[in-house]
Amino acid sequence: HDAIWDWNLVNDEVWWNEGFFTMFGYDKNSPIPDLYQWTQKIHPDDREKVIGRLKTVRKNTIYFWEDEFRYEISHDNYGTVLDRAYVIRDIKGQPIRVIGAIVDITERKKTEQQIAYSEQRYRQIVETAQEGIWVIDERNNITFVNKKMCEIIEFEPAEMIGKQIHSFMDEEANKNAEEDIKRRRQGISETLDSVFITRSGKAVSTSVSTNPIFDDAGTYKGALGMVTDITKRKLDEAQIKKSEADLDLKNTELKRKNTELEQFAYVASHDLQEPLRTTSSFVKLLQQQYKGKLDDKADKYLHFVIESSDRMKVLINDLLDYSRIGTKRELKKVDCAKVLQDVTADLHKAITDAGALIISDQLPVINGYATEIKQLFQNLTINAIKFRKKNTVLTLNISAKIEGGHWLFSFADNGIGIDKAHNERIFIIFQRLHTRAEYQGSGIGLSHCRKIVELHHGKIWVESTPGEGSTFYFTIPAHLSTDNI
Ligand code: ADP
């Protein structure tokens, strides 16, 4: 299929074979085109080169040339050919004839361009990769490194090419080098943590994924490695481990302190009961047996002592109750509707005295500590009754809905409300906002509630508008309310 041409320099005649006509799109039966006509088919950028050859052939001393040029197949569509020419000379060395063969290399060119394009694309990917990349040959010598790899270990490509990859790694990696290569030759791909040493002697922890390369015949040709700098990850891991250990330590310490505190509260309140009982009964005896025998002042003082010791008894009992919460932990199915029924029955008198209206939605069955849940419901109900508005019918709405893996309970009243400034304070033990003359109580009810809710891994808070009412919310994780006990 090649185009063959034979140019007689003596009579300036040119002979073309059939392949020429086909290649350049001439009709087989048309007259032989002259040289000028033919050169018009050559791409304008290549035309001068070809014409130059032809013009100077008589003056030159060359015997052979090889030119690549493009020719027009159709409008704006060019093919590429390779033209090889031999100059034949007479005995005096004068050129008398040139014989040429033109091979169409359009397809080859296209493929070459595609390869060049795809190579360029891959090179771009490799160079912009966030991983270091190296390629080694079968003798473990580096044949390629990308930009990132050079950045990681602070060497220039020229300093690395031809060197052993292991010479840029730490001793440990060097020790394993031979085994590594053996595995590569066996076709094993793997990811290993390795340490590279930078130009400035810094150790860089990396994760290296290595893949062996084989040719078509299955011969080992080397390997390709992808290197991720994990120094930061390693540091983070170490940091996290340390923080976890610190946290564990603090947790244990906290648990110990908490137990200590609970024990202290228990022991103190328990042991204080006895001397208080003695003091109070003797003061009462004193009051009974010496009434009128002492002066008025003494009677008044005795009255104050009795009143205070009674109050102290209440406080100590409250404290004892508080420290007992959750000590006999037994998770049970607790039907909150039933709990509310019991609470309203227990508080029947207070509710009817207050003329309160207690309304509840359907309440769930949860898994919890029955006694404590009842106490929680009771404290919140008592408070609603206690802190109701005068001249207004108290309504207490109790409801529960599932939200984000928790049961969200709410106790909404239309009572006196709480100033926002005290939203946190009221949950602290013995903190109250009123005097005993205004409202009875020791300020322990809500701290009980918080302890109970926290025992169930929930949270408790209040939202309130003074003069309009308060809503106490608490959550109980829903997983406590499944059948998994
Ligand atoms: P106590 O009821 O003995 O005072 P609590 O711990 O139960 O103690 O409550 C602390 C304070 O929170 C109360 O003194 C009261 O001021 C406020 N409080 C609690 N419940 C309500 C409520 N439903 N409406 C208004 N104020 C409340």
Coordinates of C-alpha atoms and ligand atoms in Angstrom, one line a residue:
H1 CA 0.0 0.0 0.0
D2 CA 3.0 2.3 0.1
A3 CA 3.4 5.0 -2.5
I4 CA 6.5 4.5 -4.6
W5 CA 8.0 7.3 -6.7
D6 CA 10.9 7.4 -9.0
W7 CA 12.2 10.7 -10.2
N8 CA 14.6 10.8 -13.2
L9 CA 16.7 13.8 -12.6
V10 CA 18.1 13.7 -16.1
N11 CA 14.8 14.1 -18.0
D12 CA 12.9 15.3 -14.9
E13 CA 10.2 12.7 -15.4
V14 CA 8.4 11.2 -12.4
W15 CA 6.9 7.8 -12.1
W16 CA 4.3 6.9 -9.4
N17 CA 2.9 3.6 -8.5
E18 CA -0.8 2.8 -8.0
G19 CA -0.4 3.2 -4.2
F20 CA 0.5 6.8 -4.7
F21 CA -2.8 7.5 -6.5
T22 CA -4.8 5.8 -3.8
M23 CA -2.8 7.4 -0.9
F24 CA -3.2 11.0 -2.2
G25 CA -6.8 10.5 -3.5
Y26 CA -6.1 10.8 -7.3
D27 CA -8.2 9.0 -9.8
K28 CA -6.2 6.0 -11.1
N29 CA -7.0 6.9 -14.7
S30 CA -6.2 10.6 -14.4
P31 CA -2.9 11.9 -15.8
I32 CA 0.1 11.9 -13.6
P33 CA -0.1 15.1 -11.4
D34 CA 2.9 17.4 -11.7
L35 CA 5.0 18.0 -8.7
Y36 CA 3.6 21.4 -8.0
Q37 CA 0.1 20.2 -8.0
W38 CA 1.0 17.4 -5.6
T39 CA 2.8 19.7 -3.1
Q40 CA -0.5 21.6 -2.7
K41 CA -1.8 18.6 -0.9
I42 CA 0.9 18.9 1.8
H43 CA 0.0 20.7 5.0
P44 CA 1.1 24.4 4.6
D45 CA 3.4 24.1 7.7
D46 CA 5.2 21.1 6.2
R47 CA 5.2 22.2 2.6
E48 CA 8.4 24.2 2.6
K49 CA 10.4 21.4 4.1
V50 CA 9.3 19.0 1.3
I51 CA 9.8 21.4 -1.5
G52 CA 13.2 22.4 -0.1
R53 CA 14.3 18.8 -0.4
L54 CA 13.2 18.5 -3.9
K55 CA 14.8 21.9 -4.9
T56 CA 18.2 21.1 -3.4
V57 CA 18.6 17.5 -4.4
R58 CA 20.8 18.3 -7.3
K59 CA 23.1 20.5 -5.2
N60 CA 23.3 18.2 -2.2
T61 CA 25.7 15.4 -1.5
I62 CA 23.3 13.3 0.5
Y63 CA 22.3 9.8 -0.4
F64 CA 19.3 9.3 1.8
W65 CA 16.6 11.3 3.6
E66 CA 13.6 10.6 5.7
D67 CA 10.8 13.2 6.2
E68 CA 7.6 13.1 8.0
F69 CA 4.8 15.4 6.8
R70 CA 1.1 15.9 6.9
Y71 CA -1.1 15.8 3.8
E72 CA -4.7 16.7 3.2
I73 CA -7.1 13.8 3.1
S74 CA -10.2 16.0 2.9
H75 CA -11.0 19.5 3.9
D76 CA -9.1 20.3 7.2
N77 CA -8.5 16.6 7.8
Y78 CA -4.8 15.7 7.6
G79 CA -3.1 12.4 7.5
T80 CA 0.6 11.8 8.2
V81 CA 3.2 10.0 6.0
L82 CA 6.8 9.1 6.3
D83 CA 8.7 9.7 3.1
R84 CA 12.1 7.8 2.7
A85 CA 14.1 8.7 -0.4
Y86 CA 17.4 7.3 -1.9
V87 CA 19.5 9.4 -4.3
I88 CA 21.3 7.5 -7.0
R89 CA 24.4 9.0 -8.4
D90 CA 26.6 8.4 -11.5
I91 CA 30.2 7.5 -11.2
K92 CA 31.1 11.2 -11.0
G93 CA 28.8 11.5 -8.0
Q94 CA 26.2 13.5 -9.9
P95 CA 22.6 12.7 -8.7
I96 CA 20.7 11.2 -11.5
R97 CA 17.7 9.6 -9.9
V98 CA 15.7 9.6 -6.7
I99 CA 13.6 6.7 -5.6
G100 CA 11.2 7.1 -2.7
A101 CA 8.7 5.2 -0.7
I102 CA 5.9 6.9 1.3
V103 CA 4.3 5.1 4.2
D104 CA 1.0 6.3 5.7
I105 CA 1.6 6.6 9.4
T106 CA -1.6 8.4 10.3
E107 CA -2.9 5.6 12.5
R108 CA 0.4 5.2 14.3
K109 CA 0.6 9.0 14.8
K110 CA -2.9 9.1 16.2
T111 CA -2.0 6.2 18.6
E112 CA 1.2 8.0 19.6
Q113 CA -0.7 11.2 20.3
Q114 CA -3.3 9.3 22.3
I115 CA -0.6 7.6 24.3
A116 CA 1.2 10.9 24.9
Y117 CA -2.1 12.5 26.0
S118 CA -3.0 9.8 28.4
E119 CA 0.6 9.8 29.7
Q120 CA 0.4 13.5 30.3
R121 CA -2.9 13.0 32.0
Y122 CA -1.6 10.3 34.3
R123 CA 1.5 12.3 35.0
Q124 CA -0.7 15.2 36.1
I125 CA -2.6 12.9 38.4
V126 CA 0.5 11.5 39.8
E127 CA 2.1 14.9 40.3
T128 CA -0.9 16.4 42.0
A129 CA -1.6 13.3 44.2
Q130 CA -1.6 13.9 47.9
E131 CA 0.3 10.6 48.3
G132 CA 4.0 10.2 47.7
I133 CA 4.5 7.8 44.7
W134 CA 7.6 5.9 43.8
V135 CA 8.4 3.3 41.2
I136 CA 11.4 0.9 41.5
D137 CA 12.8 -1.5 39.0
E138 CA 13.5 -5.2 39.5
R139 CA 16.8 -4.4 41.3
N140 CA 14.9 -2.2 43.8
N141 CA 16.4 1.0 42.3
I142 CA 14.1 4.0 42.1
T143 CA 13.1 4.9 38.5
F144 CA 10.4 7.5 39.4
V145 CA 9.3 9.7 42.3
N146 CA 6.5 12.2 42.2
K147 CA 6.5 15.7 43.7
K148 CA 4.8 14.8 46.9
M149 CA 7.3 12.0 47.6
C150 CA 10.1 14.5 47.3
E151 CA 8.3 16.9 49.6
I152 CA 7.8 14.2 52.2
I153 CA 11.5 13.3 52.4
E154 CA 13.0 16.6 51.3
F155 CA 15.1 15.2 48.4
E156 CA 15.1 16.2 44.8
P157 CA 14.1 13.6 42.2
A158 CA 17.6 13.5 40.7
E159 CA 19.0 12.6 44.1
M160 CA 16.7 9.7 44.4
I161 CA 16.6 8.2 40.9
G162 CA 18.8 5.1 40.7
K163 CA 19.1 4.8 44.5
Q164 CA 17.6 1.9 46.5
I165 CA 14.3 2.9 48.0
H166 CA 15.3 1.4 51.3
S167 CA 18.2 3.8 51.6
F168 CA 15.7 6.5 52.3
M169 CA 14.1 4.5 55.1
D170 CA 15.0 3.8 58.8
E171 CA 17.0 0.8 60.0
E172 CA 14.0 -1.3 60.7
A173 CA 12.8 -1.0 57.1
N174 CA 16.4 -1.7 55.9
K175 CA 16.4 -4.9 57.9
N176 CA 13.2 -6.0 56.2
A177 CA 14.3 -4.9 52.7
E178 CA 15.2 -8.4 51.4
E179 CA 12.0 -10.0 52.7
D180 CA 10.0 -7.1 51.2
I181 CA 11.5 -7.7 47.8
K182 CA 10.9 -11.4 48.0
R183 CA 7.3 -10.9 48.6
R184 CA 7.1 -8.4 45.7
R185 CA 8.6 -11.0 43.4
Q186 CA 5.9 -13.4 44.6
G187 CA 3.3 -10.9 43.4
I188 CA 2.2 -9.9 46.9
S189 CA 0.6 -6.4 47.3
E190 CA 0.5 -5.1 50.8
T191 CA 0.2 -2.0 53.0
L192 CA 2.8 -1.6 55.7
D193 CA 3.7 1.2 58.1
S194 CA 7.3 2.3 57.4
V195 CA 9.5 5.2 58.6
F196 CA 11.3 7.4 56.0
I197 CA 14.2 9.6 57.0
T198 CA 14.2 13.1 55.6
R199 CA 17.3 15.0 54.4
S200 CA 17.3 16.8 57.7
G201 CA 17.2 13.5 59.6
K202 CA 13.6 13.7 60.7
A203 CA 11.7 10.4 60.9
V204 CA 8.4 10.5 59.0
S205 CA 5.8 7.8 59.8
T206 CA 4.1 6.6 56.7
S207 CA 1.8 4.0 55.4
V208 CA 3.1 2.5 52.2
S209 CA 0.9 0.5 49.8
T210 CA 3.1 -1.5 47.5
N211 CA 2.1 -3.3 44.3
P212 CA 4.5 -5.4 42.2
I213 CA 4.8 -4.9 38.4
F214 CA 5.1 -7.7 36.0
D215 CA 5.5 -7.6 32.2
D216 CA 3.3 -9.6 29.8
A217 CA 5.6 -12.6 30.1
G218 CA 5.1 -12.6 33.9
T219 CA 8.6 -11.4 34.6
Y220 CA 9.0 -9.2 37.7
K221 CA 9.8 -5.6 36.7
G222 CA 9.7 -3.8 40.0
A223 CA 7.1 -2.2 42.1
L224 CA 5.0 0.9 42.6
G225 CA 4.5 2.4 46.1
M226 CA 2.0 4.9 47.4
V227 CA 3.1 6.7 50.5
T228 CA 0.8 8.5 53.0
D229 CA 2.3 10.6 55.6
I230 CA 0.7 9.5 58.9
T231 CA 2.9 11.4 61.3
K232 CA 0.0 13.5 62.3
R233 CA -2.3 10.6 62.6
K234 CA 0.2 8.8 64.8
L235 CA 0.6 11.8 67.0
D236 CA -3.2 12.2 67.2
E237 CA -3.6 8.5 68.0
A238 CA -1.0 8.9 70.8
Q239 CA -2.7 12.0 72.0
I240 CA -6.1 10.3 72.0
K241 CA -4.7 7.3 73.9
K242 CA -3.2 9.6 76.4
S243 CA -6.5 11.6 76.8
E244 CA -8.4 8.4 77.1
A245 CA -6.1 7.1 79.8
D246 CA -6.3 10.5 81.6
L247 CA -10.1 10.4 81.3
D248 CA -10.2 6.9 82.7
L249 CA -8.1 8.0 85.6
K250 CA -10.3 11.0 86.3
N251 CA -13.4 8.9 85.9
T252 CA -12.2 6.4 88.5
E253 CA -11.2 9.2 90.8
L254 CA -14.6 10.9 90.3
K255 CA -16.5 7.6 91.0
R256 CA -14.4 7.1 94.1
K257 CA -15.0 10.6 95.4
N258 CA -18.7 10.3 94.6
T259 CA -19.0 7.1 96.5
E260 CA -17.1 8.7 99.4
L261 CA -19.4 11.7 99.4
E262 CA -22.5 9.5 99.3
Q263 CA -21.1 7.4 102.1
F264 CA -20.2 10.5 104.0
A265 CA -23.7 12.0 103.6
Y266 CA -25.2 8.7 104.6
V267 CA -23.0 8.2 107.7
A268 CA -23.3 11.8 108.8
S269 CA -27.1 12.0 108.5
H270 CA -27.5 8.6 110.0
D271 CA -25.2 9.2 112.9
L272 CA -26.5 12.7 113.5
Q273 CA -30.0 11.4 114.0
E274 CA -29.3 9.8 117.4
P275 CA -27.8 12.8 119.3
L276 CA -30.5 15.0 117.7
R277 CA -33.2 12.6 118.9
T278 CA -31.8 12.7 122.4
T279 CA -31.4 16.5 122.4
S280 CA -34.9 17.0 121.1
S281 CA -36.6 14.6 123.5
F282 CA -34.8 16.1 126.5
V283 CA -35.7 19.6 125.4
K284 CA -39.3 18.5 125.0
L285 CA -39.2 17.0 128.5
L286 CA -37.7 20.3 129.8
Q287 CA -40.5 22.2 128.1
Q288 CA -43.2 20.0 129.5
Q289 CA -41.9 19.6 133.0
Y290 CA -40.6 23.1 133.6
K291 CA -43.4 25.0 131.8
G292 CA -44.3 28.1 134.0
K293 CA -41.5 27.3 136.4
L294 CA -39.0 29.3 134.4
D295 CA -39.6 32.8 133.1
D296 CA -41.4 33.7 129.8
K297 CA -38.1 34.2 128.0
A298 CA -36.9 30.7 128.9
D299 CA -40.2 29.2 127.6
K300 CA -39.8 31.1 124.3
Y301 CA -36.2 30.0 123.9
L302 CA -37.2 26.4 124.6
H303 CA -39.9 26.7 121.9
F304 CA -37.3 27.9 119.4
V305 CA -34.9 25.1 120.3
I306 CA -37.7 22.5 119.7
E307 CA -38.7 24.1 116.4
S308 CA -35.2 24.2 115.2
S309 CA -34.5 20.6 116.2
D310 CA -37.7 19.5 114.4
R311 CA -36.5 21.3 111.3
M312 CA -33.1 19.7 111.7
K313 CA -34.7 16.3 111.9
V314 CA -36.5 16.9 108.6
L315 CA -33.2 18.1 107.0
I316 CA -31.3 15.1 108.2
N317 CA -34.0 12.7 107.0
D318 CA -34.1 14.4 103.6
L319 CA -30.3 14.1 103.4
L320 CA -30.5 10.4 104.4
D321 CA -33.2 9.8 101.7
Y322 CA -31.1 11.7 99.2
S323 CA -28.0 9.5 99.8
R324 CA -30.1 6.4 99.7
I325 CA -31.4 7.1 96.1
G326 CA -30.5 4.3 93.8
T327 CA -28.7 2.3 96.5
K328 CA -31.0 -0.6 96.0
R329 CA -30.9 -0.5 92.2
E330 CA -33.2 -2.9 90.5
L331 CA -34.3 -2.1 86.9
K332 CA -37.9 -3.0 86.4
K333 CA -40.7 -2.4 84.0
V334 CA -42.4 0.7 85.3
D335 CA -45.8 1.7 84.0
C336 CA -45.8 5.5 84.3
A337 CA -49.6 5.6 84.0
K338 CA -49.8 3.4 87.0
V339 CA -47.1 5.5 88.9
L340 CA -49.2 8.6 88.3
Q341 CA -52.3 6.9 89.5
D342 CA -50.5 5.9 92.7
V343 CA -49.1 9.3 93.2
T344 CA -52.5 11.1 92.7
A345 CA -54.0 8.5 95.1
D346 CA -51.3 9.2 97.8
L347 CA -51.7 13.0 97.3
H348 CA -55.5 12.8 97.1
K349 CA -56.1 15.1 100.0
A350 CA -53.6 17.7 98.9
I351 CA -55.0 17.6 95.4
T352 CA -58.7 18.0 96.5
D353 CA -57.7 20.7 99.0
A354 CA -56.1 22.6 96.3
G355 CA -58.9 21.8 93.8
A356 CA -56.1 20.9 91.3
L357 CA -56.7 19.4 87.9
I358 CA -54.2 16.8 86.9
I359 CA -54.4 15.8 83.2
S360 CA -52.1 13.3 81.5
D361 CA -51.6 11.9 78.1
Q362 CA -50.9 8.3 77.5
L363 CA -47.8 7.5 79.5
P364 CA -45.2 4.8 78.5
V365 CA -44.0 1.7 80.2
I366 CA -40.3 2.3 80.8
N367 CA -37.5 0.3 82.3
G368 CA -36.4 2.1 85.4
Y369 CA -36.1 2.1 89.2
A370 CA -39.7 1.9 90.3
T371 CA -39.4 3.6 93.8
E372 CA -37.3 6.4 92.4
I373 CA -39.6 7.1 89.4
K374 CA -42.5 7.3 91.8
Q375 CA -40.6 9.7 94.0
L376 CA -39.8 11.8 90.9
F377 CA -43.4 12.0 89.8
Q378 CA -44.5 12.7 93.4
N379 CA -42.0 15.6 93.9
L380 CA -42.9 17.3 90.7
T381 CA -46.6 17.0 91.5
I382 CA -46.2 18.2 95.0
N383 CA -44.2 21.2 93.8
A384 CA -46.9 22.1 91.2
I385 CA -49.5 22.0 94.0
K386 CA -47.3 23.9 96.4
F387 CA -46.3 26.6 94.0
R388 CA -49.8 27.2 92.5
K389 CA -51.2 30.6 92.0
K390 CA -53.7 31.9 94.4
N391 CA -57.2 32.3 93.0
T392 CA -56.5 30.2 90.0
V393 CA -57.4 26.6 89.4
L394 CA -54.1 24.7 89.2
T395 CA -53.9 22.5 86.1
L396 CA -50.9 20.2 85.7
N397 CA -50.5 18.6 82.3
I398 CA -48.3 15.5 82.2
S399 CA -47.2 14.1 78.9
A400 CA -44.4 12.0 77.3
K401 CA -43.2 11.6 73.8
I402 CA -40.3 9.8 72.1
E403 CA -37.6 12.1 70.8
G404 CA -34.1 11.3 69.6
G405 CA -33.8 8.0 71.4
H406 CA -35.3 9.4 74.6
W407 CA -38.6 9.6 76.3
L408 CA -39.2 13.3 76.9
F409 CA -41.5 13.8 79.9
S410 CA -43.1 17.2 80.7
F411 CA -44.9 18.4 83.8
A412 CA -46.5 21.7 82.8
D413 CA -48.3 23.8 85.5
N414 CA -50.0 27.2 85.5
G415 CA -48.4 28.2 88.8
I416 CA -46.3 31.1 90.1
G417 CA -43.4 30.4 87.7
I418 CA -39.7 30.8 88.3
D419 CA -37.4 33.6 87.3
K420 CA -35.0 32.5 84.6
A421 CA -32.0 33.4 86.8
H422 CA -32.9 30.5 89.1
N423 CA -33.3 27.8 86.5
E424 CA -30.2 26.0 87.6
R425 CA -30.1 26.9 91.3
I426 CA -33.4 25.2 92.1
F427 CA -31.9 21.8 91.4
I428 CA -29.2 22.2 94.0
I429 CA -29.7 20.6 97.3
F430 CA -31.3 22.8 100.0
Q431 CA -31.6 25.7 97.6
R432 CA -35.0 27.4 97.7
L433 CA -36.4 30.6 96.5
H434 CA -38.9 31.3 99.3
T435 CA -39.0 31.4 103.0
R436 CA -40.7 28.6 104.9
A437 CA -43.4 31.1 106.0
E438 CA -44.3 31.5 102.3
Y439 CA -44.0 27.9 101.3
Q440 CA -43.2 24.8 103.3
G441 CA -40.1 22.8 102.3
S442 CA -36.5 22.2 102.8
G443 CA -35.3 22.6 99.2
I444 CA -34.4 19.0 98.5
G445 CA -37.3 17.9 96.2
L446 CA -35.7 19.0 92.9
S447 CA -32.2 17.8 93.8
H448 CA -33.9 14.4 94.5
C449 CA -35.5 14.6 91.0
R450 CA -32.2 15.4 89.4
K451 CA -30.4 12.6 91.1
I452 CA -33.1 10.2 90.0
V453 CA -33.1 11.3 86.4
E454 CA -29.3 11.2 86.2
L455 CA -29.5 7.7 87.7
H456 CA -31.5 6.8 84.6
H457 CA -28.9 8.6 82.4
G458 CA -31.3 11.4 81.6
K459 CA -31.5 15.1 82.0
I460 CA -33.9 17.4 83.8
W461 CA -34.5 21.1 83.3
V462 CA -37.2 23.8 83.6
E463 CA -38.7 26.3 81.3
S464 CA -40.8 28.9 83.0
T465 CA -42.4 32.3 82.8
P466 CA -42.9 34.0 86.2
G467 CA -46.6 34.5 86.9
E468 CA -47.7 32.1 84.1
G469 CA -46.4 28.7 85.0
S470 CA -43.5 26.3 84.7
T471 CA -42.8 23.2 82.7
F472 CA -40.4 20.7 84.1
Y473 CA -38.8 18.4 81.4
F474 CA -36.9 15.3 81.9
T475 CA -35.6 12.5 79.6
I476 CA -35.2 8.8 80.1
P477 CA -33.2 7.0 77.4
A478 CA -35.5 4.8 75.3
H479 CA -33.2 1.8 75.4
L480 CA -34.1 1.6 79.1
S481 CA -37.7 1.3 78.0
T482 CA -37.2 -1.8 75.8
D483 CA -37.6 -5.4 76.9
N484 CA -33.9 -5.9 77.4
I485 CA -33.8 -6.3 81.1
Ligands
ADP1 P1 -38.8 22.9 98.0 O1 -40.0 22.6 97.3 O2 -38.7 22.1 99.3 O3 -38.6 24.3 98.2 P2 -37.5 21.9 95.7 O4 -36.1 21.5 95.5 O5 -38.5 21.0 95.3 O6 -37.6 22.4 97.2 O7 -37.7 23.3 94.9 C1 -36.7 24.3 94.9 C2 -37.4 25.6 94.5 O8 -37.8 25.6 93.2 C3 -38.6 25.9 95.3 O9 -38.4 26.5 96.5 C4 -39.4 26.8 94.3 O10 -39.0 28.1 94.5 C5 -39.0 26.4 93.0 N1 -40.0 25.5 92.4 C6 -40.0 24.2 92.3 N2 -41.1 23.7 91.6 C7 -41.8 24.8 91.2 C8 -43.0 25.0 90.5 N3 -43.7 24.0 90.0 N4 -43.4 26.3 90.2 C9 -42.6 27.3 90.7 N5 -41.5 27.2 91.4 C10 -41.1 25.9 91.7

